[in-house]
Coordinates of C-alpha atoms and ligand atoms in Angstrom, one line a residue:
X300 CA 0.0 0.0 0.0
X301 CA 1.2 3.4 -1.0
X302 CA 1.0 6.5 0.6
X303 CA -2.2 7.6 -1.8
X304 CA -3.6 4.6 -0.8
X305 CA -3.3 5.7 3.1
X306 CA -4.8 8.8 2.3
X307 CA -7.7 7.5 0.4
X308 CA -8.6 5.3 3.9
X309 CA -8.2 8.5 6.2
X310 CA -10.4 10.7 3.9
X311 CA -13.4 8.4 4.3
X312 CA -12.5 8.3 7.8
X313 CA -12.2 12.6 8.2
X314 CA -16.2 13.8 7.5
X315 CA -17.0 11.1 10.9
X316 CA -13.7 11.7 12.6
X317 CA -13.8 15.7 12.1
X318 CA -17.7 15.3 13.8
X319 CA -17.1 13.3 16.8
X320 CA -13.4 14.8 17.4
X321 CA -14.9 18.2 17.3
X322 CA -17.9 17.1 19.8
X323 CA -15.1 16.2 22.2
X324 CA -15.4 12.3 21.9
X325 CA -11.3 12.0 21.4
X326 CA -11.0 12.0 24.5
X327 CA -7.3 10.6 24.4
X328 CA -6.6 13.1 22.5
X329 CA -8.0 15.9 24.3
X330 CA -6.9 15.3 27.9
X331 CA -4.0 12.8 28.2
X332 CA -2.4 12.8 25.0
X333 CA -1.9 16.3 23.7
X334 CA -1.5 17.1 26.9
X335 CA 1.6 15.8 27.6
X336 CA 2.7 16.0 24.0
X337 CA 2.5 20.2 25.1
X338 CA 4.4 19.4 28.0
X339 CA 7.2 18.1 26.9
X340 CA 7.6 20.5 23.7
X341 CA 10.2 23.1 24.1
X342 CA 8.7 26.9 23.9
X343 CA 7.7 27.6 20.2
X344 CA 6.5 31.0 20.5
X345 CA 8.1 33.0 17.5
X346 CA 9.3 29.9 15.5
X347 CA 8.4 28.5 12.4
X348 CA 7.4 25.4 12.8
X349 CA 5.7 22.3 10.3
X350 CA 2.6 20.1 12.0
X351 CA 2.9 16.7 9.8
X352 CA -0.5 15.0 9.3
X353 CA -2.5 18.0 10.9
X354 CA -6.1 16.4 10.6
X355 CA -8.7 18.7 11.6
X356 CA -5.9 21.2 13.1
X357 CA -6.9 20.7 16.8
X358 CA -3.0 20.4 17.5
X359 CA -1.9 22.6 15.1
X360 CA -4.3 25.6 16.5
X361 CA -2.8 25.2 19.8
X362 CA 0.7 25.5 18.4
X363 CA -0.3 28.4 16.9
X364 CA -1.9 29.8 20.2
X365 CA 1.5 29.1 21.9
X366 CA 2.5 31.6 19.5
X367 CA 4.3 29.5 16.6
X368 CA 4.2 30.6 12.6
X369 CA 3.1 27.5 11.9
X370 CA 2.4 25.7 8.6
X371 CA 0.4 22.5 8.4
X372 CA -0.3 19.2 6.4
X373 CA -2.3 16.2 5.3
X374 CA -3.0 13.7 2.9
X375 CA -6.5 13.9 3.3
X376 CA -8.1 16.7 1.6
X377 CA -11.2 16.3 3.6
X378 CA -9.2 17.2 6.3
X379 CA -7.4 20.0 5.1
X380 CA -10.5 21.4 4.2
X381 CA -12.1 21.1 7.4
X382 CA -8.6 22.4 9.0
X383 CA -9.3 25.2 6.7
X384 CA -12.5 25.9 7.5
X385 CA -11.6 26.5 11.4
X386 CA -8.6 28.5 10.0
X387 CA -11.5 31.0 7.9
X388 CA -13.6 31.0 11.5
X389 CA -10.8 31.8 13.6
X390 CA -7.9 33.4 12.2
X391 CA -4.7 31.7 13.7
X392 CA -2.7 32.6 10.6
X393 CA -2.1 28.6 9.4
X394 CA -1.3 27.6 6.2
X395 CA -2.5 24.5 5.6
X396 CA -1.9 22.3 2.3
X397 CA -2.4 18.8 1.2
X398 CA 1.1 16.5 1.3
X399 CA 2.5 13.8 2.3
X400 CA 4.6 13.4 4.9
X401 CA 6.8 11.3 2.4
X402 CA 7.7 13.8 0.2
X403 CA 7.3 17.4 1.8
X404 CA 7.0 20.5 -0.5
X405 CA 8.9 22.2 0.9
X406 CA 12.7 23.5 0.8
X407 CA 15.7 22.0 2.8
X408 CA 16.2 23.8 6.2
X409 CA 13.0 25.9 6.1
X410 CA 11.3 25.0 9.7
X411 CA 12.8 25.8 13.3
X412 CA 10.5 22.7 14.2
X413 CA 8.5 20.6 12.8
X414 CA 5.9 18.3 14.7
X415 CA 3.5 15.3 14.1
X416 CA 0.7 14.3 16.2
X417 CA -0.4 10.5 15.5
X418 CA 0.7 10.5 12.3
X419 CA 3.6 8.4 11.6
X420 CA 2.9 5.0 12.5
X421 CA 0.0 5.4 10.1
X422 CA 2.5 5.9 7.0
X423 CA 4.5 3.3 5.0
X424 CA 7.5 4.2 5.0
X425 CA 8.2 6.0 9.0
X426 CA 12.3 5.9 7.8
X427 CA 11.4 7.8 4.7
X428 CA 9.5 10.6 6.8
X429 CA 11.5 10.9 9.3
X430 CA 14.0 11.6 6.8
X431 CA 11.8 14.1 5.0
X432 CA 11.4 15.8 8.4
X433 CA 15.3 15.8 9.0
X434 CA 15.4 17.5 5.7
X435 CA 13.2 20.6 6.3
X436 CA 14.3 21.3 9.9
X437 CA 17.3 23.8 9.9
X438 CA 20.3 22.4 12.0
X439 CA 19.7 22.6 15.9
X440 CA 15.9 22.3 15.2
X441 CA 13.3 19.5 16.7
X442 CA 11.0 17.2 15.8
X443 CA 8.5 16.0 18.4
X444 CA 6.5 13.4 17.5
X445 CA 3.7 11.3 18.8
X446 CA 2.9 7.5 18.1
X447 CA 1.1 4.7 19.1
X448 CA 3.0 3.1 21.7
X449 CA 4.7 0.0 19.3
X450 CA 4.8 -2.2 22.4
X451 CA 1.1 -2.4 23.4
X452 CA -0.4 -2.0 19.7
X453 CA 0.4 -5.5 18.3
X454 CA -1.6 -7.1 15.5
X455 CA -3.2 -9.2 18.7
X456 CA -4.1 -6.7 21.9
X457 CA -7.1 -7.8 24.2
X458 CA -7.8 -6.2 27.8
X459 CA -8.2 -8.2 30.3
X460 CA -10.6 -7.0 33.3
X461 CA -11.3 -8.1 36.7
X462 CA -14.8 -9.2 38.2
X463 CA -15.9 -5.3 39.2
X464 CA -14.9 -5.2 35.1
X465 CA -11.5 -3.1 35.5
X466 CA -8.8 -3.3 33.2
X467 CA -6.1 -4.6 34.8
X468 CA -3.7 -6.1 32.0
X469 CA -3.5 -6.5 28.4
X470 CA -2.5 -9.2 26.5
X471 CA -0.4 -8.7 23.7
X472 CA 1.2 -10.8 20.5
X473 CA 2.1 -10.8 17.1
X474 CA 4.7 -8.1 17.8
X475 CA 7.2 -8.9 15.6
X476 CA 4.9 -9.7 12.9
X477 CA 4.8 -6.7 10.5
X478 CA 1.7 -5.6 8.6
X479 CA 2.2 -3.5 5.8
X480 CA -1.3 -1.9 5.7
X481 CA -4.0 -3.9 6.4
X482 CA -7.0 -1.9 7.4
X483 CA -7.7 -2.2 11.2
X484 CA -11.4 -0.8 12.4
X485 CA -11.8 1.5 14.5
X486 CA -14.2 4.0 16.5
X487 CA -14.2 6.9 19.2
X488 CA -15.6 4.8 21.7
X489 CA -16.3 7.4 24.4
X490 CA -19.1 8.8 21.9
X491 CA -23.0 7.5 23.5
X492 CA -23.7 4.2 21.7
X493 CA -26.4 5.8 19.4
X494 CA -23.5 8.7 17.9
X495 CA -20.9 6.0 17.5
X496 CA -24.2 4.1 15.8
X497 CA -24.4 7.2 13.2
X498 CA -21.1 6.6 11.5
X499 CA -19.3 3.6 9.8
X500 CA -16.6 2.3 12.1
X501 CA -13.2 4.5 10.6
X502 CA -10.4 2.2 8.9
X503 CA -7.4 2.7 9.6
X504 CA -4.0 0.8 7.7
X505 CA -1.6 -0.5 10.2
X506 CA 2.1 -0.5 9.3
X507 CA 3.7 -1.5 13.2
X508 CA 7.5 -0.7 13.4
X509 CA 8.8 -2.4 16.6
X510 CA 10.5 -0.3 19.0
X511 CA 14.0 -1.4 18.4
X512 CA 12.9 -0.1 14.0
X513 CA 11.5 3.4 15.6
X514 CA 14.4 4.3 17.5
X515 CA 17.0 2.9 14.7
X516 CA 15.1 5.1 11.9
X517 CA 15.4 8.2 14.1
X518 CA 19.1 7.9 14.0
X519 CA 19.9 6.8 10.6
X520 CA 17.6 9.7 10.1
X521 CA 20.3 11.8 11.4
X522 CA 18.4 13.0 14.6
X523 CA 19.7 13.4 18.3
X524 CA 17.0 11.6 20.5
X525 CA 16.6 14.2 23.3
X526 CA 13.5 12.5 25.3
X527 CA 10.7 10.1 25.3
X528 CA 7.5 10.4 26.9
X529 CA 4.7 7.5 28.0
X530 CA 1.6 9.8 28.7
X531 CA 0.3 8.0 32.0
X532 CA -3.1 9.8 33.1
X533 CA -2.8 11.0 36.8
X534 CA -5.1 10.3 39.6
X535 CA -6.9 14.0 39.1
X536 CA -7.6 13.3 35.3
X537 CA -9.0 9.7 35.3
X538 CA -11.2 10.9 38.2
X539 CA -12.5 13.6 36.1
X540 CA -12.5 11.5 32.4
X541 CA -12.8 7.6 33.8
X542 CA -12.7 6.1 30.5
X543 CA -8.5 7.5 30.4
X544 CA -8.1 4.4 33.6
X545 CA -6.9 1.6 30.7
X546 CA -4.2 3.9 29.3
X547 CA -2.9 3.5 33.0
X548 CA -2.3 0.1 32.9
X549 CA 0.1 0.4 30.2
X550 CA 1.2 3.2 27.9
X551 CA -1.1 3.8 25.0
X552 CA 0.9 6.5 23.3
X553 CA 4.9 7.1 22.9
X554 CA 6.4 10.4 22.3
X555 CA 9.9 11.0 20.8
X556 CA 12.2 14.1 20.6
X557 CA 14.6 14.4 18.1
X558 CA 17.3 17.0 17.5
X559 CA 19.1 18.0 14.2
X560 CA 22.5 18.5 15.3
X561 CA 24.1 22.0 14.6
Ligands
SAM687 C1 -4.8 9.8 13.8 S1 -4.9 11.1 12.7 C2 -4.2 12.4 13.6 C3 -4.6 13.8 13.1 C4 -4.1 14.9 13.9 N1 -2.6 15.0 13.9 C5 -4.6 14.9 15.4 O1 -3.8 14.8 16.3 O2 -5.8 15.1 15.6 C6 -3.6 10.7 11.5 C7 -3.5 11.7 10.4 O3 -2.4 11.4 9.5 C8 -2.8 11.7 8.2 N2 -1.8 11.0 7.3 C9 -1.8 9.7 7.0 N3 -0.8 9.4 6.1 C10 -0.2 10.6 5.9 C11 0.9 11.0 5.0 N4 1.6 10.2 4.3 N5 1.2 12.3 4.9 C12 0.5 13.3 5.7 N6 -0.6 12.9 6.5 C13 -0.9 11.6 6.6 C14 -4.2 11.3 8.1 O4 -4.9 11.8 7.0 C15 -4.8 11.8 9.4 O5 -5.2 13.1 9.4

């Protein structure tokens, strides 16, 4: 499967996705994810900075609200347009464009960062991108990136719960077998039963690097790793969003910084 391909999936999934991530139902996203993604990024006010496979924008508005120049894109032109659309509502001076992550349009050394929210393990070839990023970043700038974590998202994954019906485990397997695309369903389950009932379940194609492939690509790439993150929701949040208690058991999401040395 080619990177067309990819984008062909995701813009069938955007007109549902855009809808239930914009009536709050990522919730992930919204208050453990991003998050911590914000948390660890260095302060971007006054740089120019790239948001790889920007969706809907959510993450690439609040970039630009931490006062970033920023410049933003997808594969999916259902999404750029609804990105857009925001952008026309609310002025946050974006420029968003269709691309792929694969081949950027963009010059050599034209971003002070660049950043990609859930993105990359949803392309073909993550050693290509992270090469294109590498590219566009002028020496001693960053990429942060977010990914599902490789370890827990294995072509088999099943929570186990106890009798009361908490999670307390998951089982995993398959982790070394690779899967160059095939289409895995998918839904915002925190949506009520009869929203989630509206829309065709999203499909998604899986490519699953292992860890070990991740952190090799971000070298060869020529990146510095500077940190990694394992967004773990805290006492305060799952009290206040109870369906974030299974990304406590074991990390959901895995977040990489990478340098460009000088
Ligand atoms: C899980 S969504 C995340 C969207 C957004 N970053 C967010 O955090 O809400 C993955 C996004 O990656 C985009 N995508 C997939 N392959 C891509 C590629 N080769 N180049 C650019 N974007 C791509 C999809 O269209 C989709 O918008």
């Amino acid at each position: 499967m080619n990177d067309q391909e990819v984008g062909e999936y995701w813009n069938r999934n955007a007109p549902a996705w855009t809808t239930l991530a914009r009536a709050g139902y990522d919730v992930y996203r919204n208050h453990l994810n991003t998050p911590a993604f914000f948390e660890l990024l260095p302060p971007v006010a006054g740089l120019v900075g790239l948001d790889i496979g920007c969706g809907e924008g959510y993450n690439t508005r609040l970039l630009a609200q931490q006062g970033a120049h920023v410049k933003a894109l997808d594969i999916a032109p259902a999404f750029v347009e609804a990105a857009q659309q925001a952008e026309a509502a609310e002025p946050l001076g974006i420029q968003y464009q269709m691309g792929s992550a694969a081949a950027l349009p963009f010059e050599a050394a034209a971003f002070d960062f660049a950043t990609s929210f859930m993105c990359l393990m949803d392309v073909p070839n993550p050693p290509l991108a992270l090469q294109e990023a590498f590219r566009v970043l002028r020496p001693g700038g960053f990429l942060q990136f977010s990914i599902s974590h490789p370890c827990f998202t294995t072509p088999h994954r099943r929570n186990l719960r106890d009798a009361q019906g908490q999670p307390y485990a998951v089982e995993v397997g398959g982790y070394f077998e690779y899967q160059h695309g095939q289409p895995e369903e998918w839904m915002f389950h925190a949506a009520p039963a009869q929203e989630q009932a509206r829309h065709a379940p999203f499909q998604v194609p899986v490519f699953n690097l292992t860890m070990s492939q991740w952190v090799n690509a971000i070298v060869a790439a020529g990146f510095t790793l500077e940190a990694l993150q394992e967004p773990c929701p805290t006492e305060e949040q799952m009290a206040r969003h109870p369906f974030l208690r299974k990304a406590r058991v074991v990390p959901y999401f895995l977040h990489f910084r990478c340098r460009k040395p000088l």
